[in-house]
Tab-separated table of C-alpha atoms in Angstrom:
chain	number	residue	atom	x	y	z
G	1	UNK	CA	64.744	92.005	-95.347
G	2	UNK	CA	65.001	95.442	-97.127
G	3	UNK	CA	61.730	96.729	-98.292
G	4	UNK	CA	63.776	98.059	-102.079
G	5	UNK	CA	64.862	94.582	-102.334
G	6	UNK	CA	61.829	93.250	-102.209
G	7	UNK	CA	59.709	94.355	-105.748
G	8	UNK	CA	60.681	91.922	-108.744
G	9	UNK	CA	57.629	92.483	-111.028
G	10	UNK	CA	58.532	96.542	-111.736
G	11	UNK	CA	55.628	97.756	-108.577
G	12	UNK	CA	57.008	100.721	-106.489
G	13	UNK	CA	56.660	100.019	-102.563
G	14	UNK	CA	56.838	103.195	-101.088
G	15	UNK	CA	59.735	105.223	-98.759
G	16	UNK	CA	61.824	102.288	-98.327
G	17	UNK	CA	64.500	101.952	-96.322
G	18	UNK	CA	66.165	105.570	-94.636
G	19	UNK	CA	64.954	107.599	-96.555
G	20	UNK	CA	66.114	105.854	-99.683
G	21	UNK	CA	63.425	104.674	-102.158
G	22	UNK	CA	62.487	101.126	-103.414
G	23	UNK	CA	64.459	99.595	-105.560
G	24	UNK	CA	62.081	97.725	-108.616
G	25	UNK	CA	62.640	95.247	-111.009
G	26	UNK	CA	63.722	96.057	-114.952
G	27	UNK	CA	60.242	96.126	-115.885
G	28	UNK	CA	59.994	99.623	-114.114
G	29	UNK	CA	62.818	101.342	-116.368
G	30	UNK	CA	61.416	101.827	-119.692
G	31	UNK	CA	61.786	104.813	-122.118
G	32	UNK	CA	58.373	106.321	-121.769
G	33	UNK	CA	57.662	110.041	-119.301
G	34	UNK	CA	60.855	108.717	-117.402
G	35	UNK	CA	62.191	112.096	-117.635
G	36	UNK	CA	64.900	113.856	-119.918
G	37	UNK	CA	68.299	113.813	-118.338
G	38	UNK	CA	71.411	111.953	-118.343
G	39	UNK	CA	69.694	109.044	-116.045
G	40	UNK	CA	66.587	107.081	-116.833
G	41	UNK	CA	64.175	107.907	-113.505
G	42	UNK	CA	61.057	106.093	-112.310
G	43	UNK	CA	58.265	108.082	-110.172
G	44	UNK	CA	60.251	106.728	-107.124
G	45	UNK	CA	63.237	108.392	-108.215
G	46	UNK	CA	65.414	105.003	-109.145
G	47	UNK	CA	67.756	106.284	-112.013
G	48	UNK	CA	69.344	103.805	-114.969
G	49	UNK	CA	72.469	104.700	-115.749
G	50	UNK	CA	73.157	105.955	-119.057
G	51	UNK	CA	75.495	103.096	-119.668
G	52	UNK	CA	71.748	100.666	-119.221
G	53	UNK	CA	70.229	103.342	-122.538
G	54	UNK	CA	72.886	103.014	-125.265
G	55	UNK	CA	69.772	101.992	-126.826
G	56	UNK	CA	68.819	106.600	-126.164
G	57	UNK	CA	72.254	107.797	-125.764
G	58	UNK	CA	74.413	105.794	-128.641
G	59	UNK	CA	77.393	103.804	-127.239
G	60	UNK	CA	80.419	105.531	-126.602
G	61	UNK	CA	78.415	108.615	-125.020
G	62	UNK	CA	76.729	106.677	-123.025
G	63	UNK	CA	80.038	105.310	-122.072
G	64	UNK	CA	81.609	108.477	-121.326
G	65	UNK	CA	78.244	110.091	-119.461
G	66	UNK	CA	78.516	106.845	-117.340
G	67	UNK	CA	82.445	106.916	-116.849
G	68	UNK	CA	81.978	110.802	-115.602
G	69	UNK	CA	79.431	110.558	-113.633
G	70	UNK	CA	80.763	107.796	-111.167
G	71	UNK	CA	83.934	109.408	-110.871
G	72	UNK	CA	82.580	112.607	-109.814
G	73	UNK	CA	79.372	111.871	-107.975
G	74	UNK	CA	79.540	108.249	-107.234
G	75	UNK	CA	77.130	108.807	-103.776
G	76	UNK	CA	74.156	110.534	-106.545
G	77	UNK	CA	75.775	107.745	-108.892
G	78	UNK	CA	74.602	104.642	-106.997
G	79	UNK	CA	71.795	106.488	-104.602
G	80	UNK	CA	70.002	106.342	-107.466
G	81	UNK	CA	70.536	103.477	-108.918
G	82	UNK	CA	68.379	99.838	-109.301
G	83	UNK	CA	69.456	97.035	-107.680
G	84	UNK	CA	67.099	94.367	-110.028
G	85	UNK	CA	68.689	94.815	-113.454
G	86	UNK	CA	70.974	92.191	-113.643
G	87	UNK	CA	74.589	91.460	-113.829
G	88	UNK	CA	75.716	91.551	-117.168
G	89	UNK	CA	75.359	95.525	-118.027
G	90	UNK	CA	77.486	96.173	-115.052
G	91	UNK	CA	80.218	93.658	-116.557
G	92	UNK	CA	79.860	94.597	-119.583
G	93	UNK	CA	81.038	98.175	-119.109
G	94	UNK	CA	83.461	96.907	-116.701
G	95	UNK	CA	84.505	94.706	-119.349
G	96	UNK	CA	84.673	97.816	-121.856
G	97	UNK	CA	87.146	99.686	-119.694
G	98	UNK	CA	89.428	97.073	-118.382
G	99	UNK	CA	90.148	95.628	-122.759
G	100	UNK	CA	90.376	98.742	-123.648
G	101	UNK	CA	93.172	99.570	-120.933
G	102	UNK	CA	95.164	96.712	-121.818
G	103	UNK	CA	95.134	97.461	-125.000
G	104	UNK	CA	96.469	100.769	-124.868
G	105	UNK	CA	99.269	98.932	-122.256
G	106	UNK	CA	100.264	96.467	-124.193
G	107	UNK	CA	100.389	99.825	-127.781
G	108	UNK	CA	102.314	101.552	-125.313
G	109	UNK	CA	104.838	99.161	-124.483
G	110	UNK	CA	105.468	98.529	-127.857
G	111	UNK	CA	106.800	102.169	-127.711
G	112	UNK	CA	110.493	103.541	-127.357
G	113	UNK	CA	113.776	100.815	-126.030
G	114	UNK	CA	110.882	97.937	-125.449
G	115	UNK	CA	110.830	97.075	-129.636
G	116	UNK	CA	113.888	95.531	-128.177
G	117	UNK	CA	112.309	92.122	-126.524
G	118	UNK	CA	110.409	91.246	-129.627
G	119	UNK	CA	113.380	89.444	-130.149
G	120	UNK	CA	114.646	88.843	-127.100
G	121	UNK	CA	115.144	85.946	-125.738
G	122	UNK	CA	115.198	87.033	-122.327
G	123	UNK	CA	112.171	85.472	-120.608
G	124	UNK	CA	112.250	88.522	-118.108
G	125	UNK	CA	112.527	91.016	-121.109
G	126	UNK	CA	109.587	88.407	-122.426
G	127	UNK	CA	106.879	88.836	-119.805
G	128	UNK	CA	108.336	92.317	-118.948
G	129	UNK	CA	108.080	93.806	-122.741
G	130	UNK	CA	105.349	94.143	-125.456
G	131	UNK	CA	104.846	89.817	-125.208
G	132	UNK	CA	104.025	90.150	-121.681
G	133	UNK	CA	101.304	93.127	-121.881
G	134	UNK	CA	100.324	91.379	-125.531
G	135	UNK	CA	98.990	88.675	-123.285
G	136	UNK	CA	97.274	90.576	-120.500
G	137	UNK	CA	95.490	92.003	-123.268
G	138	UNK	CA	94.557	88.607	-124.377
G	139	UNK	CA	93.863	87.457	-121.112
G	140	UNK	CA	92.238	90.429	-119.634
G	141	UNK	CA	87.843	89.754	-119.929
G	142	UNK	CA	88.923	86.324	-118.184
G	143	UNK	CA	91.220	88.233	-115.031
G	144	UNK	CA	88.804	91.490	-115.551
G	145	UNK	CA	85.151	89.176	-114.811
G	146	UNK	CA	87.731	87.103	-111.968
G	147	UNK	CA	88.698	90.816	-110.843
G	148	UNK	CA	84.559	92.337	-109.719
G	149	UNK	CA	83.205	88.680	-109.068
G	150	UNK	CA	86.589	88.474	-106.425
G	151	UNK	CA	86.315	91.826	-105.364
G	152	UNK	CA	82.513	92.798	-104.828
G	153	UNK	CA	81.858	88.774	-103.054
G	154	UNK	CA	84.645	89.492	-100.643
G	155	UNK	CA	82.959	93.079	-100.260
G	156	UNK	CA	79.415	91.649	-99.734
G	157	UNK	CA	80.567	88.691	-97.066
G	158	UNK	CA	82.079	91.588	-95.015
G	159	UNK	CA	78.881	93.864	-95.535
G	160	UNK	CA	76.970	90.502	-94.274
G	161	UNK	CA	79.487	90.183	-91.228
G	162	UNK	CA	78.791	93.696	-90.050
G	163	UNK	CA	75.034	93.458	-91.095
G	164	UNK	CA	75.447	96.630	-93.595
G	165	UNK	CA	74.182	94.244	-96.069
G	166	UNK	CA	70.773	96.074	-97.153
G	167	UNK	CA	69.830	94.481	-100.152
G	168	UNK	CA	71.434	91.746	-101.937
G	169	UNK	CA	74.600	90.143	-103.978
G	170	UNK	CA	73.783	92.781	-107.003
G	171	UNK	CA	73.403	95.883	-105.439
G	172	UNK	CA	77.514	95.359	-105.031
G	173	UNK	CA	78.098	94.122	-107.995
G	174	UNK	CA	77.079	96.807	-109.301
G	175	UNK	CA	79.447	99.592	-106.613
G	176	UNK	CA	82.653	96.825	-107.639
G	177	UNK	CA	82.117	96.806	-111.817
G	178	UNK	CA	80.775	100.870	-112.395
G	179	UNK	CA	83.622	101.570	-110.074
G	180	UNK	CA	86.239	101.134	-112.753
G	181	UNK	CA	85.345	104.061	-113.950
G	182	UNK	CA	88.672	105.319	-112.590
G	183	UNK	CA	90.877	102.641	-114.462
G	184	UNK	CA	90.631	105.782	-117.354
G	185	UNK	CA	92.539	108.026	-114.803
G	186	UNK	CA	95.537	104.852	-115.092
G	187	UNK	CA	96.572	105.991	-118.798
G	188	UNK	CA	97.659	109.383	-117.303
G	189	UNK	CA	101.916	109.461	-116.891
G	190	UNK	CA	104.117	108.558	-113.811
G	191	UNK	CA	101.332	108.066	-110.810
G	192	UNK	CA	98.324	107.349	-112.937
G	193	UNK	CA	98.067	103.909	-111.725
G	194	UNK	CA	97.907	104.790	-107.899
G	195	UNK	CA	95.520	107.392	-108.424
G	196	UNK	CA	92.759	105.478	-110.096
G	197	UNK	CA	93.301	102.926	-107.396
G	198	UNK	CA	92.776	105.229	-104.760
G	199	UNK	CA	90.109	106.436	-106.935
G	200	UNK	CA	88.496	103.289	-107.389
G	201	UNK	CA	89.016	102.357	-103.785
G	202	UNK	CA	86.862	106.121	-102.807
G	203	UNK	CA	83.914	104.539	-105.565
G	204	UNK	CA	83.308	101.239	-104.133
G	205	UNK	CA	83.146	103.027	-100.239
G	206	UNK	CA	80.648	105.556	-101.447
G	207	UNK	CA	78.790	103.004	-103.422
G	208	UNK	CA	78.960	100.696	-100.642
G	209	UNK	CA	77.290	103.019	-98.099
G	210	UNK	CA	75.097	104.551	-101.141
G	211	UNK	CA	73.709	101.752	-102.616
G	212	UNK	CA	72.925	100.035	-99.531
G	213	UNK	CA	72.249	101.956	-97.221
G	214	UNK	CA	74.504	100.985	-94.352
G	215	UNK	CA	77.092	103.380	-92.039
G	216	UNK	CA	80.098	104.677	-93.996
G	217	UNK	CA	82.148	103.066	-91.797
G	218	UNK	CA	81.240	99.329	-92.386
G	219	UNK	CA	81.277	100.589	-95.772
G	220	UNK	CA	84.575	101.699	-95.497
G	221	UNK	CA	86.045	98.073	-93.619
G	222	UNK	CA	84.251	95.633	-96.472
G	223	UNK	CA	85.981	97.527	-99.448
G	224	UNK	CA	89.761	98.159	-97.175
G	225	UNK	CA	89.737	94.829	-95.307
G	226	UNK	CA	89.346	92.416	-98.333
G	227	UNK	CA	93.044	94.262	-99.447
G	228	UNK	CA	94.771	94.683	-96.789
G	229	UNK	CA	94.291	90.961	-96.172
G	230	UNK	CA	94.930	90.297	-99.570
G	231	UNK	CA	98.232	92.564	-99.452
G	232	UNK	CA	98.996	91.252	-95.624
G	233	UNK	CA	99.117	87.565	-97.176
G	234	UNK	CA	101.340	88.401	-100.562
G	235	UNK	CA	104.053	90.213	-97.926
G	236	UNK	CA	103.250	86.489	-95.727
G	237	UNK	CA	104.473	84.956	-98.373
G	238	UNK	CA	107.138	86.699	-99.623
G	239	UNK	CA	108.530	86.722	-95.887
G	240	UNK	CA	108.993	83.073	-96.419
G	241	UNK	CA	110.603	83.270	-99.686
G	242	UNK	CA	113.604	85.469	-98.620
G	243	UNK	CA	113.597	83.419	-95.736
G	244	UNK	CA	113.172	80.005	-97.126
G	245	UNK	CA	116.279	81.703	-99.228
G	246	UNK	CA	118.454	82.671	-97.136
G	247	UNK	CA	118.179	79.252	-95.664
G	248	UNK	CA	119.489	77.788	-98.215
């Protein structure tokens, strides 16, 4: 077991794995004597991100700082992140970004000619127009929660199979949630969605590599492997449907 994962009472155990500091429990991270930067820094160099220190930075400022740092410097962001602090705060961060994005998507769908679908009985217009976007917004808390747990579980399973799991599930879960910072890019017109997807995958790869201290290729396979499996499965199912329709 990695020495970073042995500390549950806030103690510090030394230099840790591969040049990384130990990752103690939440008792080691309080607001006194840990530096003045955006992250709270303990004597071993670990840092709580601003989002998990909202009482100090304020809600909006903490959200902005965390998103900026996850986007611009994911290596440093995850390199100094503790991994025995709990799942609630990272999940809340992903939920806020995801629900806000779904809400803005619904508002966007209300503009222009899509307003016609409000009074259109065609089911295709119903699901493509504002009502479909509204349903996506209402269901976004559940869909986002399922998404981050599923992605974290698949990535962590792949890491375990590849021998790259240096820390526990929480480390991988934190990568899966804070990589949602890339979702703000999806608000850009035209190519925002595809850029956000690529950026999120890049954050996932860098995050797993830095937080677990594993090899880059293991982190890459752990992130891209499940994605390729899902795409292949969808393609196979679509091919079966097309073949079935052709036989009829």
